[in-house]
Amino acid sequence: MKLKILFLVFIGFVSCVEKITENEPVVKIYQDGKCRNYGLNKINNDSLCFDYKFDKSLSINFCVKGNCCPDSNRFIFNYKLNNSQIEIFVDDVAPNLCKCICTYVINAEINGLLNKKYTVTCYIKNNNEYKLLHKREIGKN
């Protein structure tokens, strides 16, 4: 009887350890600063405005064009992680307040990724549909 109890305790401990080690990736997406009226704003080709660093964690910086008013806290972010796919969705909360366009930099930090290669796709919501901004194949450095 004592052997059965010890075995059940051991099995319970092992299953707890498995749950602890099977963590979901931790994702943080945010707007980096305010409107960029310089440098990145002068880039006409959106494909030039995507950068990443992938070591222990993945850090992505990409550009999004949007209205100038207001120039802070103007986006809502969402994401999907599926196998080797990372999708980032950007919703502009105030797309038509001013008659000016700015470039904003979005940062995404993802910890706990298991694969060495991913396809990263970034979208922005435009007229209730998502428009492709960037699509890149990336790998660990």
mmCIF file of C-alpha atoms in Angstrom:
data_model
loop_
_atom_site.group_PDB
_atom_site.id
_atom_site.type_symbol
_atom_site.label_atom_id
_atom_site.label_comp_id
_atom_site.label_asym_id
_atom_site.label_seq_id
_atom_site.Cartn_x
_atom_site.Cartn_y
_atom_site.Cartn_z
ATOM 1 C CA MET A 1 0.000 0.000 0.000
ATOM 2 C CA LYS A 2 2.828 2.423 0.877
ATOM 3 C CA LEU A 3 4.459 1.675 -2.467
ATOM 4 C CA LYS A 4 1.232 2.604 -4.326
ATOM 5 C CA ILE A 5 0.996 5.898 -2.438
ATOM 6 C CA LEU A 6 4.643 6.751 -3.168
ATOM 7 C CA PHE A 7 4.124 5.890 -6.832
ATOM 8 C CA LEU A 8 1.028 8.141 -7.051
ATOM 9 C CA VAL A 9 2.873 10.997 -5.330
ATOM 10 C CA PHE A 10 5.777 10.574 -7.764
ATOM 11 C CA ILE A 11 3.431 10.573 -10.788
ATOM 12 C CA GLY A 12 1.682 13.677 -9.461
ATOM 13 C CA PHE A 13 5.040 15.434 -9.019
ATOM 14 C CA VAL A 14 6.190 14.519 -12.540
ATOM 15 C CA SER A 15 2.958 15.811 -14.096
ATOM 16 C CA CYS A 16 3.320 19.072 -12.136
ATOM 17 C CA VAL A 17 6.880 19.490 -13.389
ATOM 18 C CA GLU A 18 5.720 18.902 -16.975
ATOM 19 C CA LYS A 19 3.096 21.618 -16.639
ATOM 20 C CA ILE A 20 5.653 24.047 -15.253
ATOM 21 C CA THR A 21 8.135 23.433 -18.075
ATOM 22 C CA GLU A 22 5.525 23.702 -20.846
ATOM 23 C CA ASN A 23 5.193 27.477 -20.533
ATOM 24 C CA GLU A 24 3.555 29.466 -23.251
ATOM 25 C CA PRO A 25 5.728 32.168 -24.828
ATOM 26 C CA VAL A 26 5.457 35.560 -23.159
ATOM 27 C CA VAL A 27 4.583 38.314 -25.646
ATOM 28 C CA LYS A 28 4.813 42.066 -25.121
ATOM 29 C CA ILE A 29 3.866 44.453 -27.971
ATOM 30 C CA TYR A 30 3.952 48.228 -27.610
ATOM 31 C CA GLN A 31 4.312 51.520 -29.462
ATOM 32 C CA ASP A 32 7.857 52.861 -29.143
ATOM 33 C CA GLY A 33 7.584 56.591 -28.590
ATOM 34 C CA LYS A 34 5.520 59.093 -30.460
ATOM 35 C CA CYS A 35 5.221 60.191 -34.079
ATOM 36 C CA ARG A 36 8.515 59.996 -35.961
ATOM 37 C CA ASN A 37 8.614 63.035 -38.233
ATOM 38 C CA TYR A 38 12.208 62.296 -39.119
ATOM 39 C CA GLY A 39 14.353 59.413 -40.287
ATOM 40 C CA LEU A 40 11.942 56.497 -40.553
ATOM 41 C CA ASN A 41 9.134 58.803 -41.720
ATOM 42 C CA LYS A 42 11.165 59.531 -44.873
ATOM 43 C CA ILE A 43 11.242 55.846 -45.827
ATOM 44 C CA ASN A 44 8.897 55.321 -48.765
ATOM 45 C CA ASN A 45 9.420 51.578 -48.976
ATOM 46 C CA ASP A 46 7.771 49.904 -45.957
ATOM 47 C CA SER A 47 9.852 46.765 -46.530
ATOM 48 C CA LEU A 48 12.931 48.683 -45.315
ATOM 49 C CA CYS A 49 11.389 49.264 -41.891
ATOM 50 C CA PHE A 50 11.603 45.854 -40.228
ATOM 51 C CA ASP A 51 14.380 44.761 -37.909
ATOM 52 C CA TYR A 52 14.797 41.918 -35.450
ATOM 53 C CA LYS A 53 17.192 40.285 -33.010
ATOM 54 C CA PHE A 54 16.679 36.624 -32.146
ATOM 55 C CA ASP A 55 18.880 35.114 -29.445
ATOM 56 C CA LYS A 56 17.335 33.821 -26.219
ATOM 57 C CA SER A 57 14.300 35.977 -26.964
ATOM 58 C CA LEU A 58 12.922 37.539 -30.141
ATOM 59 C CA SER A 59 12.810 41.322 -30.412
ATOM 60 C CA ILE A 60 11.094 42.825 -33.473
ATOM 61 C CA ASN A 61 10.858 46.505 -34.473
ATOM 62 C CA PHE A 62 8.677 47.530 -37.392
ATOM 63 C CA CYS A 63 7.076 50.675 -38.791
ATOM 64 C CA VAL A 64 3.405 51.506 -38.996
ATOM 65 C CA LYS A 65 2.030 54.602 -40.679
ATOM 66 C CA GLY A 66 -0.891 56.282 -39.004
ATOM 67 C CA ASN A 67 -2.636 59.526 -38.318
ATOM 68 C CA CYS A 68 -0.763 62.154 -36.288
ATOM 69 C CA CYS A 69 -3.514 62.794 -33.739
ATOM 70 C CA PRO A 70 -3.062 61.610 -31.037
ATOM 71 C CA ASP A 71 0.520 60.511 -31.363
ATOM 72 C CA SER A 72 0.678 58.270 -28.300
ATOM 73 C CA ASN A 73 -1.309 55.222 -27.198
ATOM 74 C CA ARG A 74 -3.040 55.076 -30.535
ATOM 75 C CA PHE A 75 -2.776 51.363 -31.340
ATOM 76 C CA ILE A 76 -4.228 48.142 -29.979
ATOM 77 C CA PHE A 77 -2.159 45.009 -30.544
ATOM 78 C CA ASN A 78 -3.004 41.360 -30.868
ATOM 79 C CA TYR A 79 -1.031 38.309 -31.942
ATOM 80 C CA LYS A 80 -1.204 34.638 -32.902
ATOM 81 C CA LEU A 81 1.518 32.068 -32.362
ATOM 82 C CA ASN A 82 1.108 28.822 -34.263
ATOM 83 C CA ASN A 83 3.988 26.349 -34.808
ATOM 84 C CA SER A 84 6.528 28.395 -36.801
ATOM 85 C CA GLN A 85 4.151 31.289 -37.524
ATOM 86 C CA ILE A 86 3.984 34.585 -35.626
ATOM 87 C CA GLU A 87 1.250 37.019 -36.650
ATOM 88 C CA ILE A 88 1.045 40.532 -35.195
ATOM 89 C CA PHE A 89 -2.126 42.602 -35.663
ATOM 90 C CA VAL A 90 -2.162 46.380 -35.201
ATOM 91 C CA ASP A 91 -5.454 48.266 -34.867
ATOM 92 C CA ASP A 92 -5.382 52.063 -35.172
ATOM 93 C CA VAL A 93 -7.819 53.477 -32.598
ATOM 94 C CA ALA A 94 -8.080 56.933 -34.222
ATOM 95 C CA PRO A 95 -7.361 56.671 -37.962
ATOM 96 C CA ASN A 96 -8.900 59.960 -39.183
ATOM 97 C CA LEU A 97 -8.477 62.719 -36.595
ATOM 98 C CA CYS A 98 -5.938 64.889 -38.475
ATOM 99 C CA LYS A 99 -4.828 65.475 -42.048
ATOM 100 C CA CYS A 100 -1.291 64.306 -41.428
ATOM 101 C CA ILE A 101 0.437 60.936 -41.459
ATOM 102 C CA CYS A 102 3.262 59.835 -39.188
ATOM 103 C CA THR A 103 5.467 56.827 -38.929
ATOM 104 C CA TYR A 104 5.377 54.955 -35.635
ATOM 105 C CA VAL A 105 7.702 52.200 -34.477
ATOM 106 C CA ILE A 106 6.149 49.099 -32.928
ATOM 107 C CA ASN A 107 8.188 46.779 -30.695
ATOM 108 C CA ALA A 108 7.355 43.148 -30.065
ATOM 109 C CA GLU A 109 9.267 41.089 -27.518
ATOM 110 C CA ILE A 110 8.656 37.346 -27.349
ATOM 111 C CA ASN A 111 10.269 35.074 -24.763
ATOM 112 C CA GLY A 112 10.032 31.305 -24.608
ATOM 113 C CA LEU A 113 10.053 30.423 -28.311
ATOM 114 C CA LEU A 114 11.199 26.869 -28.991
ATOM 115 C CA ASN A 115 11.850 26.845 -32.740
ATOM 116 C CA LYS A 116 14.923 28.300 -34.437
ATOM 117 C CA LYS A 117 13.043 29.673 -37.475
ATOM 118 C CA TYR A 118 9.758 31.549 -37.781
ATOM 119 C CA THR A 119 7.686 33.376 -40.345
ATOM 120 C CA VAL A 120 6.694 36.755 -38.901
ATOM 121 C CA THR A 121 3.741 38.525 -40.492
ATOM 122 C CA CYS A 122 2.577 42.000 -39.423
ATOM 123 C CA TYR A 123 -0.811 43.458 -40.352
ATOM 124 C CA ILE A 124 -2.583 46.773 -39.813
ATOM 125 C CA LYS A 125 -6.340 47.127 -39.751
ATOM 126 C CA ASN A 126 -7.565 49.392 -42.550
ATOM 127 C CA ASN A 127 -11.275 49.859 -43.328
ATOM 128 C CA ASN A 128 -12.195 46.873 -41.129
ATOM 129 C CA GLU A 129 -9.759 44.589 -42.997
ATOM 130 C CA TYR A 130 -6.197 43.672 -42.175
ATOM 131 C CA LYS A 131 -3.580 44.841 -44.668
ATOM 132 C CA LEU A 132 -0.201 43.108 -44.883
ATOM 133 C CA LEU A 133 2.658 45.325 -43.657
ATOM 134 C CA HIS A 134 5.623 42.977 -43.359
ATOM 135 C CA LYS A 135 6.317 39.299 -43.889
ATOM 136 C CA ARG A 136 9.758 37.909 -43.064
ATOM 137 C CA GLU A 137 11.425 34.553 -42.540
ATOM 138 C CA ILE A 138 13.656 34.900 -39.501
ATOM 139 C CA GLY A 139 16.067 32.628 -37.666
ATOM 140 C CA LYS A 140 18.091 32.633 -34.470
ATOM 141 C CA ASN A 141 21.368 34.544 -34.622
#
